[in-house]
C-alpha atoms as one frame of an Amber mdcrd trajectory, in Angstrom:
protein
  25.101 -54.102 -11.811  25.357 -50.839 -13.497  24.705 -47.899 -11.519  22.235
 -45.308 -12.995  24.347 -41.807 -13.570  22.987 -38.819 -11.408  20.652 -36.392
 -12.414  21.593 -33.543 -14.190  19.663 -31.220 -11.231  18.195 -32.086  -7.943
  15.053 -29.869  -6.905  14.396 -29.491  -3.622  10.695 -26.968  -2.141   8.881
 -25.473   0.440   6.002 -23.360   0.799   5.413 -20.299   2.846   2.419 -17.414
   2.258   3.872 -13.955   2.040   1.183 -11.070   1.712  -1.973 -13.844   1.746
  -0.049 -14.971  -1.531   1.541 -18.417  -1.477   4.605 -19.101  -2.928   7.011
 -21.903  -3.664  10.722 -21.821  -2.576  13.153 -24.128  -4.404  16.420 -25.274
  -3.914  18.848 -26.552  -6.832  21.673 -28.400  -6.585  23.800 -30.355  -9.287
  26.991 -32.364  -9.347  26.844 -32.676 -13.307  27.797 -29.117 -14.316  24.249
 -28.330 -14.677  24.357 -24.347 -13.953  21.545 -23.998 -11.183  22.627 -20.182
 -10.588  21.017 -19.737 -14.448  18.217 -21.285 -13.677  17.421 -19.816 -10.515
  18.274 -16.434 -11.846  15.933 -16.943 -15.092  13.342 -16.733 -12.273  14.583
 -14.008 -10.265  16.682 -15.473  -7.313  20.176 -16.723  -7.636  23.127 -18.613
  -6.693  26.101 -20.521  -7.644  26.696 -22.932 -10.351  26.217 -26.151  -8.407
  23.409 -24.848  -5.898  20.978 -21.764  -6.068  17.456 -20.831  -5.288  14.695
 -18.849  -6.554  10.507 -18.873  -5.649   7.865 -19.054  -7.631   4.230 -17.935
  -7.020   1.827 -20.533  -6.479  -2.458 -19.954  -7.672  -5.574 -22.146  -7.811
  -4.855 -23.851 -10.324  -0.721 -24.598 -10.020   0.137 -28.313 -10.926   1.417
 -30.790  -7.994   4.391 -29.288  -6.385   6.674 -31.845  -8.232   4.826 -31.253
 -11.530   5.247 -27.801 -11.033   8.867 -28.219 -10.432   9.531 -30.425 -13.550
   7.108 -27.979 -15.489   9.052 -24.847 -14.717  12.705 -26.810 -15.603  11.069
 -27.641 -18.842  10.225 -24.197 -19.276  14.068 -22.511 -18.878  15.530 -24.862
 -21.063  12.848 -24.587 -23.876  13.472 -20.466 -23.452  17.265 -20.695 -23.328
  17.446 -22.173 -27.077  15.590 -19.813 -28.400
């Protein structure tokens, strides 16, 4: 049997409410070379290359935590290759 080969990033979240506003924390971590610290730091927190962090605002109408996750990935790769 063939193993499957890792993922290129591993998201890990919590929530907290700062100022009434909630927000989303994530955690990144790779073991594929996939550079978290640019990702996190695209989105205003930082890092290092295999693990970093950043948060992201949450409203009424934010996507299912894991959606959101996937959504905002999606988004830093589409606007790094510009």
């Amino acid at each position: 049997d063939k193993e499957s080969p890792p993922p290129d990033i591993v998201i890990g979240f919590g929530f907290v409410v700062e100022n009434g506003k909630p927000k989303m924390i994530l955690s990144t971590r790779s073991h594929t070379g996939f550079d978290c610290s640019a990702l996190a730091k695209h989105f205003g927190g930082g890092g290092h290359t295999a693990a970093a962090g950043f948060n992201a605002e949450l409203g009424p109408t934010s996507p299912h935590p894991y959606l959101f996750a996937e959504l905002l990935v999606n988004r830093y790769e589409r606007e790094i290759q510009k």
